[in-house]
Amino acid sequence: MTATRHFLLAAGGTGGHMLPAYALAGELIARGHRVALVSDDRGLRIPGAPAELETHVLPAGRVHGGPVGWVKAALAIRKGRRQAIELIGEFDPAVVVGFGGYPSLPSLLAAGATRRPRVIHEQNAVLGRVNRLMAPRVDAVAVAYRNIHRFPEKQAMKRHLTGNPVREEIVAIREEGFPPLPEDGIVRLLVVGGSLGATVLSEVVPAAIAMLPPALLERLQVVQQAREADIAGVRARYAELGVAAECAPYIADLPERLRWAHLFIGRAGASTVAELACAGRPAIFVPYPHAMDDHQRWNVVDLVEAGGAIAFAQPDFTPAAVAKHIQRMALEPGALEAAAGHAAGCGLPQATRDLADLVESFAPPPLMDVIRVGASAQRAPASGVAAAREAN
C-alpha cells in the first residue's frame, strides 16, 4: 500500500494551467495522498477541482507595465513567497509541483528555500516564462510534446515526456473509437473557439459551409460555440442554409460533444489539442495569433505532421480554404476515419498516471519524514497541520 504523502500544487489562473493541476490532484488523492493547490482568485473560479482538494490564494505579481509594474510584481512575489514558506511549514509537502503562470512562482521559490523537491509541468509546446525561469532550479520538467521549444539544452536530462492530463471522459472516448460514418451518412462538426469563443470562427465557418455543395449541406450537423455578440448572426446564417445547427456561448458537456463529432474546428490551446489527440478526432485548427510566444502554432505541429489535423494561420483561414478541406474530408471515402487514427496516434492517454508517477518518485521515503518531524519537534512546539498529525 502506498504511504500517504502531502503534495502542494501551484498553477496560474487559466484553464490551461488549472485543468492539468486538477487532474493530477485527483489522481494523487485517489492514491491516498493529501493535496493542496495554490493559485489566484481567477484560477480557483475555474470548475473541475476535486471535492477533496484544499485551496489557497497567495499574492503573485504579474511582470508587466514597465519599471513601476516590475517593482509592484517583485513585491507581490516576495510577499507570496513568504506566505508560501509558512504554508509549506504548516502543510509539510513531500513535493511541490508547478504548472506555470505567475501564481505558481512564489510556491516554487518557497519550495527551494525550504529544500523541498520541485517538479514543473509544461502544457504547451513552448516552455512558458515561469517554467523557463525555474527549469534550471527544479528536479524535473514534465512536458506534453516530444518537441519543446525554448527548453534549456543544459536541462535536457530533467525532461520527462508525460503528455497533458485529460479527463477520464476523454479517455473513454478513445476506447470507444471513431463514430460510424456510413456513405451518405450525417457528418457532424464541432466548432469551439476556446473558453469564450472566437469571432473569426463565427465569421468564417458559416461562410465556408455556405460554399459546400447542396448534397453535402443536407448531411451536415453543427454544434458551434460562439460569443454572445455573434450567436444571433450565426444561428440566422445556418437557418438560412437549412443546416441543422446548435449554437451556444458555452458548451457544458464538451466530452459528450467530442464523442459525437466527426470533425473539430477551432483554436489550439494545450488542453484542446491534448483532448483531440487522446480522443482521436481530426481537426481544422486556427491557432490564436496573439498567444504568448505563439505557442498555439507550435501546439499543433505533432498532429499536423502525423496527418491528424490541418492548421491555418488566421489570415489564411478563409471560407474558401475551409470549405475545400471540409468537402475533401467529408466526400473522400475513409478520409475522416484515417485522420482520426493519425490523431489518436499522437495521444498520450496515460498522461495523468505518468505525471503522478513522476511526482511520487521525488517524494522522500516516509522514514525521512519521521526524522524531519522529530527534529522539528525538538526545536519548537508543533502547530496547525503538524500538530494535528502528531495528535493522531
Coordinates of N, CA and C in Angstrom, one line a residue, residues 23-258:
A23 N -6.4 17.5 -12.6 CA -6.3 16.1 -13.0 C -5.2 15.4 -12.1
L24 N -4.1 16.0 -11.9 CA -3.0 15.4 -11.1 C -3.5 15.3 -9.6
A25 N -4.2 16.4 -9.2 CA -4.7 16.4 -7.8 C -5.7 15.2 -7.6
G26 N -6.6 15.0 -8.6 CA -7.5 13.9 -8.5 C -6.8 12.5 -8.4
E27 N -5.8 12.4 -9.2 CA -5.0 11.1 -9.3 C -4.3 10.9 -7.9
L28 N -3.6 11.9 -7.4 CA -2.9 11.8 -6.2 C -3.9 11.5 -5.0
I29 N -5.0 12.2 -5.0 CA -6.0 11.9 -4.0 C -6.5 10.5 -4.0
A30 N -6.7 10.0 -5.3 CA -7.2 8.6 -5.4 C -6.2 7.6 -4.9
R31 N -4.9 8.0 -5.0 CA -3.8 7.1 -4.5 C -3.7 7.2 -2.9
G32 N -4.5 8.0 -2.3 CA -4.5 8.1 -0.9 C -3.7 9.2 -0.3
H33 N -3.3 10.2 -1.1 CA -2.5 11.3 -0.7 C -3.4 12.5 -0.3
R34 N -2.8 13.4 0.4 CA -3.4 14.7 0.7 C -2.8 15.8 -0.2
V35 N -3.7 16.6 -0.9 CA -3.2 17.5 -1.9 C -3.8 18.9 -1.6
A36 N -2.9 19.9 -1.7 CA -3.4 21.3 -1.7 C -3.0 22.0 -2.9
L37 N -3.7 23.1 -3.3 CA -3.5 23.8 -4.6 C -3.4 25.3 -4.3
V38 N -2.4 25.9 -4.8 CA -2.2 27.4 -4.7 C -2.4 28.0 -6.1
S39 N -3.3 29.1 -6.1 CA -3.5 29.8 -7.4 C -3.9 31.2 -7.0
D40 N -4.5 31.9 -8.0 CA -5.1 33.2 -7.7 C -6.6 33.1 -7.7
D41 N -7.3 34.2 -7.5 CA -8.8 34.1 -7.4 C -9.4 33.7 -8.8
R42 N -8.8 34.1 -9.9 CA -9.2 33.8 -11.2 C -9.1 32.3 -11.4
G43 N -8.0 31.7 -11.0 CA -7.8 30.3 -11.2 C -8.7 29.4 -10.5
L44 N -9.0 29.8 -9.2 CA -9.8 29.0 -8.4 C -11.3 29.1 -8.7
R45 N -11.6 30.0 -9.6 CA -13.0 30.0 -10.2 C -13.2 29.1 -11.3
I46 N -12.2 28.5 -11.8 CA -12.3 27.5 -12.9 C -12.9 26.2 -12.4
P47 N -13.9 25.7 -13.0 CA -14.6 24.5 -12.5 C -13.7 23.3 -12.8
G48 N -14.0 22.2 -12.0 CA -13.4 20.9 -12.2 C -12.5 20.4 -11.1
A49 N -12.4 21.2 -10.0 CA -11.5 20.8 -8.9 C -12.1 19.6 -8.2
P50 N -11.3 18.6 -7.8 CA -11.8 17.5 -6.9 C -12.3 18.0 -5.6
A51 N -13.4 17.4 -5.1 CA -14.0 17.9 -3.9 C -13.1 17.9 -2.7
E52 N -12.1 17.0 -2.7 CA -11.2 16.8 -1.5 C -10.0 17.8 -1.6
L53 N -9.9 18.6 -2.6 CA -8.7 19.4 -2.8 C -8.8 20.6 -1.9
E54 N -7.7 20.9 -1.2 CA -7.6 22.1 -0.4 C -7.0 23.2 -1.3
T55 N -7.5 24.4 -1.1 CA -7.1 25.5 -2.0 C -6.6 26.7 -1.2
H56 N -5.7 27.4 -1.8 CA -5.1 28.6 -1.1 C -4.9 29.7 -2.2
V57 N -5.1 30.9 -1.8 CA -4.7 32.1 -2.7 C -3.6 32.8 -2.1
L58 N -2.5 33.0 -2.9 CA -1.3 33.7 -2.4 C -1.0 34.8 -3.4
P59 N -0.4 35.9 -2.9 CA 0.0 37.0 -3.8 C 1.0 36.5 -4.9
A60 N 0.8 37.0 -6.1 CA 1.7 36.7 -7.2 C 1.6 37.7 -8.2
G61 N 2.6 38.6 -8.3 CA 2.5 39.7 -9.2 C 2.8 39.3 -10.6
R62 N 2.2 39.9 -11.6 CA 2.4 39.7 -13.0 C 3.4 40.7 -13.5
V63 N 4.5 40.2 -14.1 CA 5.6 41.2 -14.5 C 5.2 41.9 -15.8
H64 N 4.7 43.1 -15.7 CA 4.3 43.9 -16.9 C 4.2 45.3 -16.5
G65 N 4.0 46.2 -17.4 CA 3.7 47.6 -17.1 C 5.0 48.5 -16.9
G66 N 6.1 48.1 -17.4 CA 7.3 48.9 -17.2 C 7.9 48.8 -15.8
P67 N 8.9 49.7 -15.5 CA 9.6 49.7 -14.2 C 8.7 49.7 -13.0
V68 N 7.6 50.5 -13.0 CA 6.7 50.6 -11.9 C 6.0 49.2 -11.7
G69 N 5.6 48.7 -12.8 CA 4.9 47.4 -12.8 C 5.8 46.3 -12.3
W70 N 7.1 46.3 -12.7 CA 8.1 45.3 -12.3 C 8.3 45.4 -10.8
V71 N 8.4 46.6 -10.2 CA 8.6 46.7 -8.8 C 7.4 46.2 -8.0
K72 N 6.2 46.5 -8.5 CA 5.0 46.0 -7.8 C 4.9 44.5 -7.9
A73 N 5.3 43.9 -9.0 CA 5.3 42.5 -9.2 C 6.3 41.8 -8.3
A74 N 7.5 42.4 -8.2 CA 8.5 41.9 -7.3 C 8.1 41.9 -5.9
L75 N 7.4 42.9 -5.4 CA 6.9 43.0 -4.0 C 5.9 42.0 -3.8
A76 N 5.0 41.8 -4.8 CA 3.9 40.8 -4.6 C 4.5 39.4 -4.6
I77 N 5.5 39.1 -5.5 CA 6.1 37.8 -5.5 C 6.8 37.5 -4.1
R78 N 7.5 38.5 -3.6 CA 8.2 38.4 -2.4 C 7.2 38.1 -1.2
K79 N 6.1 38.8 -1.2 CA 5.1 38.6 -0.2 C 4.5 37.2 -0.3
G80 N 4.2 36.8 -1.6 CA 3.7 35.4 -1.8 C 4.7 34.3 -1.4
R81 N 6.0 34.6 -1.7 CA 7.0 33.6 -1.3 C 7.0 33.4 0.2
R82 N 6.9 34.5 0.9 CA 6.9 34.5 2.4 C 5.7 33.7 2.9
Q83 N 4.6 34.0 2.4 CA 3.4 33.2 2.8 C 3.4 31.8 2.4
A84 N 4.1 31.5 1.2 CA 4.2 30.1 0.8 C 5.1 29.3 1.7
I85 N 6.2 30.0 2.2 CA 7.1 29.3 3.1 C 6.3 28.9 4.4
E86 N 5.4 29.8 4.9 CA 4.6 29.5 6.0 C 3.6 28.3 5.7
L87 N 3.0 28.3 4.5 CA 2.1 27.3 4.1 C 2.9 25.9 4.1
I88 N 4.1 25.9 3.5 CA 4.9 24.7 3.4 C 5.2 24.2 4.8
G89 N 5.6 25.1 5.7 CA 5.9 24.7 7.0 C 4.7 24.1 7.7
E90 N 3.5 24.5 7.4 CA 2.3 24.0 8.0 C 1.8 22.7 7.3
F91 N 1.8 22.7 6.0 CA 1.3 21.6 5.2 C 2.3 20.5 5.1
D92 N 3.6 20.8 5.1 CA 4.6 19.8 5.0 C 4.6 18.9 3.8
P93 N 4.6 19.5 2.6 CA 4.5 18.7 1.4 C 5.8 17.9 1.1
A94 N 5.6 16.7 0.6 CA 6.8 15.9 0.1 C 7.4 16.5 -1.2
V95 N 6.5 17.0 -2.0 CA 7.0 17.6 -3.3 C 6.1 18.8 -3.6
V96 N 6.6 19.8 -4.2 CA 5.9 21.0 -4.7 C 5.9 20.9 -6.3
V97 N 4.7 21.0 -6.9 CA 4.6 20.9 -8.3 C 4.0 22.1 -8.9
G98 N 4.7 22.7 -9.9 CA 4.3 23.9 -10.5 C 3.8 23.7 -11.9
F99 N 2.7 24.4 -12.3 CA 2.1 24.2 -13.7 C 2.2 25.4 -14.5
G100 N 3.1 26.4 -14.2 CA 3.3 27.5 -15.0 C 2.3 28.7 -14.6
G101 N 2.6 29.8 -15.1 CA 1.8 31.0 -14.8 C 2.4 31.7 -13.5
Y102 N 2.3 33.0 -13.4 CA 2.9 33.7 -12.3 C 2.4 33.3 -10.9
P103 N 1.1 32.8 -10.7 CA 0.7 32.4 -9.4 C 1.5 31.1 -8.9
S104 N 2.2 30.4 -9.8 CA 3.0 29.3 -9.4 C 4.4 29.6 -8.9
L105 N 4.8 30.9 -9.2 CA 6.2 31.2 -8.9 C 6.5 31.3 -7.4
P106 N 5.7 32.0 -6.6 CA 6.0 32.1 -5.1 C 6.2 30.7 -4.5
S107 N 5.3 29.8 -4.8 CA 5.4 28.5 -4.2 C 6.6 27.7 -4.6
L108 N 7.0 27.8 -5.8 CA 8.2 27.2 -6.3 C 9.5 27.8 -5.7
L109 N 9.5 29.1 -5.5 CA 10.6 29.8 -4.8 C 10.6 29.3 -3.4
A110 N 9.5 29.3 -2.7 CA 9.4 28.9 -1.3 C 9.9 27.4 -1.2
A111 N 9.6 26.6 -2.1 CA 10.0 25.2 -2.1 C 11.5 25.1 -2.1
G112 N 12.1 25.9 -2.9 CA 13.6 26.0 -3.0 C 14.2 26.4 -1.7
A113 N 13.5 27.5 -1.1 CA 14.0 28.0 0.2 C 13.9 27.0 1.3
T114 N 12.9 26.1 1.2 CA 12.7 25.1 2.3 C 13.2 23.7 1.9
R115 N 14.0 23.7 0.8 CA 14.6 22.4 0.3 C 13.6 21.3 0.1
R116 N 12.5 21.6 -0.6 CA 11.6 20.6 -1.0 C 11.8 20.2 -2.4
P117 N 11.6 19.0 -2.8 CA 11.7 18.6 -4.2 C 10.7 19.4 -5.0
R118 N 11.1 19.7 -6.3 CA 10.2 20.5 -7.1 C 10.1 19.9 -8.5
V119 N 8.9 19.8 -9.0 CA 8.6 19.3 -10.4 C 7.8 20.4 -11.0
I120 N 8.1 20.7 -12.3 CA 7.2 21.6 -13.1 C 6.6 20.8 -14.3
H121 N 5.4 21.2 -14.7 CA 4.8 20.6 -15.9 C 4.5 21.8 -16.9
E122 N 4.8 21.5 -18.1 CA 4.6 22.5 -19.2 C 3.5 21.9 -20.1
Q123 N 2.4 22.7 -20.3 CA 1.3 22.2 -21.1 C 1.5 22.4 -22.6
N124 N 2.2 23.5 -22.9 CA 2.4 23.9 -24.3 C 3.6 23.4 -24.9
A125 N 3.8 23.6 -26.2 CA 4.9 23.1 -27.0 C 6.1 24.2 -26.9
V126 N 5.8 25.3 -26.2 CA 6.8 26.3 -25.9 C 6.9 26.4 -24.4
L127 N 8.1 26.3 -23.9 CA 8.2 26.4 -22.4 C 7.9 27.9 -22.0
G128 N 6.9 28.0 -21.1 CA 6.5 29.3 -20.7 C 7.5 30.1 -19.8
R129 N 7.2 31.3 -19.6 CA 8.2 32.2 -18.9 C 8.6 31.7 -17.5
V130 N 7.6 31.4 -16.7 CA 7.9 31.0 -15.3 C 8.6 29.6 -15.4
N131 N 8.2 28.8 -16.2 CA 8.9 27.4 -16.3 C 10.3 27.6 -16.9
R132 N 10.5 28.5 -17.8 CA 11.9 28.8 -18.3 C 12.7 29.2 -17.2
L133 N 12.2 30.1 -16.3 CA 13.0 30.6 -15.2 C 13.3 29.5 -14.2
M134 N 12.4 28.6 -14.0 CA 12.5 27.6 -12.9 C 13.2 26.3 -13.4
A135 N 13.2 26.1 -14.7 CA 13.8 24.8 -15.2 C 15.2 24.5 -14.7
P136 N 16.1 25.5 -14.6 CA 17.4 25.1 -14.1 C 17.4 24.8 -12.6
R137 N 16.3 25.2 -11.9 CA 16.3 25.1 -10.4 C 15.5 23.9 -9.9
V138 N 14.7 23.3 -10.7 CA 13.8 22.2 -10.3 C 14.5 20.8 -10.5
D139 N 13.8 19.8 -10.0 CA 14.3 18.4 -10.1 C 13.9 17.8 -11.4
A140 N 12.7 18.1 -11.9 CA 12.2 17.5 -13.1 C 11.3 18.4 -13.9
V141 N 11.3 18.3 -15.2 CA 10.3 19.1 -16.0 C 9.5 18.1 -16.8
A142 N 8.2 18.0 -16.6 CA 7.3 17.2 -17.3 C 6.8 18.0 -18.5
V143 N 6.8 17.4 -19.7 CA 6.4 18.1 -20.9 C 5.3 17.3 -21.6
A144 N 4.6 18.0 -22.5 CA 3.4 17.4 -23.1 C 3.7 17.0 -24.6
Y145 N 4.8 17.5 -25.1 CA 5.1 17.2 -26.6 C 6.5 16.7 -26.7
R146 N 6.7 15.9 -27.8 CA 8.0 15.4 -28.0 C 9.0 16.4 -28.3
N147 N 8.6 17.5 -29.0 CA 9.5 18.6 -29.3 C 9.0 19.8 -28.6
I148 N 9.9 20.4 -27.7 CA 9.6 21.5 -26.9 C 10.5 22.7 -27.3
H149 N 9.9 23.8 -27.6 CA 10.7 25.0 -28.0 C 11.1 25.8 -26.7
R150 N 12.2 26.4 -26.8 CA 12.7 27.3 -25.7 C 13.0 26.5 -24.5
F151 N 13.4 25.2 -24.6 CA 13.8 24.4 -23.5 C 15.3 24.5 -23.3
P152 N 15.8 24.8 -22.2 CA 17.2 25.0 -22.0 C 18.0 23.7 -22.3
E153 N 18.9 23.7 -23.2 CA 19.6 22.5 -23.6 C 20.3 21.8 -22.4
K154 N 20.8 22.6 -21.5 CA 21.6 22.1 -20.4 C 20.7 21.3 -19.4
Q155 N 19.4 21.5 -19.5 CA 18.5 20.8 -18.6 C 17.8 19.6 -19.3
A156 N 18.3 19.2 -20.4 CA 17.7 18.1 -21.1 C 17.5 16.8 -20.3
M157 N 18.4 16.5 -19.4 CA 18.3 15.3 -18.5 C 17.1 15.4 -17.6
K158 N 16.6 16.6 -17.4 CA 15.4 16.7 -16.5 C 14.1 16.5 -17.2
R159 N 14.1 16.4 -18.5 CA 12.9 16.4 -19.3 C 12.3 15.0 -19.3
H160 N 10.9 15.0 -19.0 CA 10.2 13.7 -19.0 C 8.9 13.9 -19.8
L161 N 8.7 13.1 -20.8 CA 7.5 13.2 -21.6 C 6.4 12.5 -20.9
T162 N 5.4 13.3 -20.4 CA 4.2 12.7 -19.8 C 2.9 12.9 -20.6
G163 N 2.9 14.0 -21.4 CA 1.7 14.5 -22.0 C 0.9 15.4 -21.1
N164 N -0.2 15.9 -21.6 CA -1.1 16.7 -20.8 C -2.2 15.8 -20.2
P165 N -2.4 15.9 -18.9 CA -3.5 15.1 -18.3 C -4.9 15.5 -18.9
V166 N -5.7 14.5 -19.2 CA -7.0 14.8 -19.7 C -8.1 14.1 -18.8
R167 N -9.3 14.5 -19.0 CA -10.4 14.0 -18.2 C -10.6 12.5 -18.5
E168 N -11.1 11.7 -17.5 CA -11.4 10.3 -17.8 C -12.5 10.2 -18.9
E169 N -13.4 11.1 -19.0 CA -14.4 11.1 -20.0 C -13.8 11.1 -21.4
I170 N -12.7 11.8 -21.5 CA -12.0 11.9 -22.8 C -11.3 10.5 -23.1
V171 N -10.7 9.9 -22.2 CA -10.0 8.6 -22.3 C -11.1 7.6 -22.8
A172 N -12.3 7.7 -22.2 CA -13.3 6.8 -22.6 C -13.7 6.9 -24.0
I173 N -13.7 8.1 -24.6 CA -14.0 8.3 -26.0 C -13.0 7.6 -26.9
R174 N -11.7 7.6 -26.5 CA -10.7 7.0 -27.2 C -10.9 5.5 -27.3
E175 N -11.4 4.9 -26.1 CA -11.6 3.5 -26.1 C -12.8 3.1 -26.9
E176 N -13.8 4.0 -27.1 CA -14.9 3.7 -28.0 C -14.6 3.7 -29.4
G177 N -13.6 4.5 -29.8 CA -13.3 4.6 -31.2 C -14.0 5.7 -32.0
F178 N -13.8 5.8 -33.3 CA -14.4 6.9 -34.1 C -15.9 6.5 -34.4
P179 N -16.8 7.5 -34.3 CA -18.2 7.2 -34.5 C -18.4 6.7 -36.0
P180 N -19.3 5.8 -36.2 CA -19.5 5.2 -37.6 C -20.0 6.4 -38.5
L181 N -19.5 6.3 -39.7 CA -19.8 7.3 -40.7 C -20.1 6.6 -42.1
P182 N -21.3 6.0 -42.2 CA -21.6 5.3 -43.5 C -21.6 6.3 -44.7
E183 N -21.5 5.8 -45.9 CA -21.5 6.6 -47.1 C -22.9 7.3 -47.1
D184 N -22.9 8.6 -47.4 CA -24.0 9.5 -47.4 C -24.6 9.6 -46.0
G185 N -23.9 9.3 -44.9 CA -24.4 9.5 -43.5 C -24.2 10.9 -43.1
I186 N -24.7 11.2 -41.9 CA -24.6 12.6 -41.4 C -23.1 12.8 -40.9
V187 N -22.6 14.0 -41.3 CA -21.3 14.5 -40.9 C -21.5 15.5 -39.8
R188 N -20.8 15.3 -38.7 CA -21.1 16.1 -37.5 C -19.8 17.0 -37.2
L189 N -20.0 18.3 -37.2 CA -18.9 19.3 -37.0 C -19.1 19.9 -35.6
L190 N -18.0 20.0 -34.9 CA -17.9 20.6 -33.6 C -17.0 21.8 -33.7
V191 N -17.5 23.0 -33.4 CA -16.7 24.2 -33.6 C -16.6 24.9 -32.3
V192 N -15.3 25.1 -31.8 CA -15.1 25.6 -30.5 C -13.9 26.6 -30.5
G193 N -14.1 27.8 -30.0 CA -13.1 28.8 -30.0 C -12.5 29.2 -28.7
G194 N -12.2 28.2 -27.9 CA -11.6 28.5 -26.6 C -12.8 28.7 -25.6
S195 N -12.4 29.1 -24.4 CA -13.4 29.3 -23.3 C -14.4 30.4 -23.6
L196 N -14.1 31.4 -24.4 CA -15.0 32.5 -24.7 C -15.5 32.5 -26.1
G197 N -15.1 31.6 -26.9 CA -15.4 31.6 -28.3 C -14.5 32.5 -29.1
A198 N -14.6 32.5 -30.4 CA -13.8 33.4 -31.3 C -14.6 33.9 -32.4
T199 N -14.6 35.2 -32.6 CA -15.4 35.8 -33.7 C -14.9 35.3 -35.0
V200 N -13.7 35.0 -35.2 CA -13.2 34.6 -36.6 C -13.9 33.3 -36.9
L201 N -14.2 32.4 -36.0 CA -14.9 31.2 -36.3 C -16.4 31.5 -36.6
S202 N -17.0 32.4 -36.0 CA -18.4 32.8 -36.3 C -18.5 33.4 -37.7
E203 N -17.4 34.1 -38.1 CA -17.5 34.7 -39.4 C -17.1 33.7 -40.5
V204 N -16.1 32.9 -40.3 CA -15.6 32.1 -41.4 C -16.3 30.7 -41.6
V205 N -16.6 30.0 -40.5 CA -17.2 28.7 -40.6 C -18.6 28.7 -41.3
P206 N -19.5 29.5 -40.9 CA -20.8 29.5 -41.6 C -20.6 29.9 -43.1
A207 N -19.7 30.8 -43.3 CA -19.5 31.2 -44.7 C -18.9 30.1 -45.5
A208 N -18.0 29.3 -44.9 CA -17.4 28.2 -45.6 C -18.5 27.1 -45.9
I209 N -19.3 26.9 -44.9 CA -20.4 25.9 -45.1 C -21.3 26.3 -46.2
A210 N -21.6 27.6 -46.3 CA -22.4 28.1 -47.4 C -21.9 27.7 -48.8
M211 N -20.6 27.5 -48.9 CA -19.9 27.2 -50.2 C -19.9 25.7 -50.5
L212 N -20.4 24.9 -49.6 CA -20.4 23.4 -49.9 C -21.6 23.1 -50.8
P213 N -21.4 22.0 -51.6 CA -22.5 21.6 -52.5 C -23.7 21.2 -51.7
P214 N -24.9 21.4 -52.3 CA -26.2 21.1 -51.6 C -26.3 19.7 -51.1
A215 N -25.8 18.7 -51.8 CA -25.9 17.4 -51.3 C -25.1 17.2 -50.0
L216 N -24.0 17.9 -49.8 CA -23.3 17.8 -48.5 C -23.9 18.6 -47.5
L217 N -24.5 19.8 -47.8 CA -25.2 20.6 -46.8 C -26.3 19.8 -46.1
E218 N -27.0 19.0 -46.9 CA -28.1 18.2 -46.3 C -27.6 17.2 -45.3
R219 N -26.3 16.8 -45.4 CA -25.8 15.8 -44.5 C -25.1 16.4 -43.3
L220 N -25.0 17.7 -43.1 CA -24.3 18.3 -42.1 C -25.1 18.6 -40.8
Q221 N -24.5 18.3 -39.7 CA -25.0 18.8 -38.4 C -23.9 19.6 -37.7
V222 N -24.2 20.7 -37.1 CA -23.1 21.5 -36.5 C -23.5 21.9 -35.0
V223 N -22.5 21.8 -34.2 CA -22.6 22.4 -32.8 C -21.5 23.4 -32.8
Q224 N -21.8 24.6 -32.5 CA -20.8 25.7 -32.5 C -20.9 26.6 -31.3
Q225 N -19.8 26.8 -30.6 CA -19.7 27.8 -29.6 C -19.4 29.1 -30.2
A226 N -20.1 30.1 -29.7 CA -19.9 31.5 -30.3 C -20.0 32.5 -29.2
R227 N -19.4 33.6 -29.4 CA -19.6 34.7 -28.4 C -21.0 35.2 -28.4
E228 N -21.5 35.7 -27.3 CA -22.8 36.2 -27.1 C -23.2 37.2 -28.2
A229 N -22.2 38.1 -28.6 CA -22.5 39.1 -29.6 C -22.6 38.5 -31.0
D230 N -22.1 37.3 -31.2 CA -22.2 36.7 -32.5 C -23.3 35.6 -32.7
I231 N -23.9 35.1 -31.6 CA -24.7 34.0 -31.7 C -25.9 34.2 -32.7
A232 N -26.6 35.3 -32.5 CA -27.8 35.6 -33.3 C -27.5 35.5 -34.8
G233 N -26.3 36.1 -35.2 CA -26.0 36.1 -36.6 C -25.6 34.7 -37.1
V234 N -24.9 33.9 -36.3 CA -24.5 32.6 -36.7 C -25.8 31.7 -36.8
R235 N -26.7 31.8 -35.9 CA -27.9 31.0 -35.9 C -28.7 31.3 -37.2
A236 N -28.8 32.6 -37.5 CA -29.6 33.0 -38.7 C -28.9 32.5 -39.9
R237 N -27.6 32.5 -40.0 CA -27.0 32.0 -41.2 C -27.2 30.6 -41.4
Y238 N -27.1 29.8 -40.4 CA -27.3 28.3 -40.5 C -28.8 28.1 -40.9
A239 N -29.7 28.8 -40.3 CA -31.1 28.6 -40.6 C -31.4 28.9 -42.1
E240 N -30.7 30.0 -42.6 CA -30.9 30.4 -44.0 C -30.4 29.3 -44.9
L241 N -29.3 28.6 -44.5 CA -28.7 27.5 -45.3 C -29.5 26.2 -45.1
G242 N -30.4 26.1 -44.1 CA -31.1 24.9 -43.9 C -30.2 23.8 -43.2
V243 N -29.2 24.2 -42.5 CA -28.3 23.3 -41.8 C -28.7 23.2 -40.3
A244 N -28.8 21.9 -39.9 CA -29.2 21.6 -38.5 C -28.0 22.1 -37.6
A245 N -28.2 23.1 -36.8 CA -27.1 23.7 -36.0 C -27.6 24.0 -34.6
E246 N -26.7 23.8 -33.7 CA -26.9 24.3 -32.3 C -25.8 25.2 -31.9
C247 N -26.2 26.4 -31.4 CA -25.2 27.4 -31.1 C -25.3 27.8 -29.6
A248 N -24.2 28.0 -28.9 CA -24.3 28.4 -27.5 C -23.0 29.1 -27.2
P249 N -23.0 30.0 -26.2 CA -21.8 30.7 -25.7 C -20.9 29.8 -24.9
Y250 N -21.4 28.7 -24.4 CA -20.6 27.8 -23.6 C -21.1 26.4 -23.8
I251 N -20.2 25.5 -24.0 CA -20.6 24.1 -24.2 C -20.3 23.3 -22.9
A252 N -21.3 23.0 -22.1 CA -21.0 22.4 -20.8 C -20.6 21.0 -20.9
D253 N -21.2 20.3 -21.8 CA -21.0 18.8 -22.0 C -20.0 18.6 -23.1
L254 N -18.8 19.2 -23.1 CA -17.9 19.1 -24.2 C -17.4 17.7 -24.4
P255 N -17.1 16.9 -23.4 CA -16.8 15.5 -23.7 C -17.8 14.7 -24.5
E256 N -19.1 14.9 -24.2 CA -20.1 14.3 -24.9 C -20.2 14.8 -26.4
R257 N -20.0 16.1 -26.6 CA -20.0 16.6 -27.9 C -18.8 16.1 -28.7
L258 N -17.7 16.0 -28.1 CA -16.5 15.4 -28.7 C -16.7 14.0 -29.1

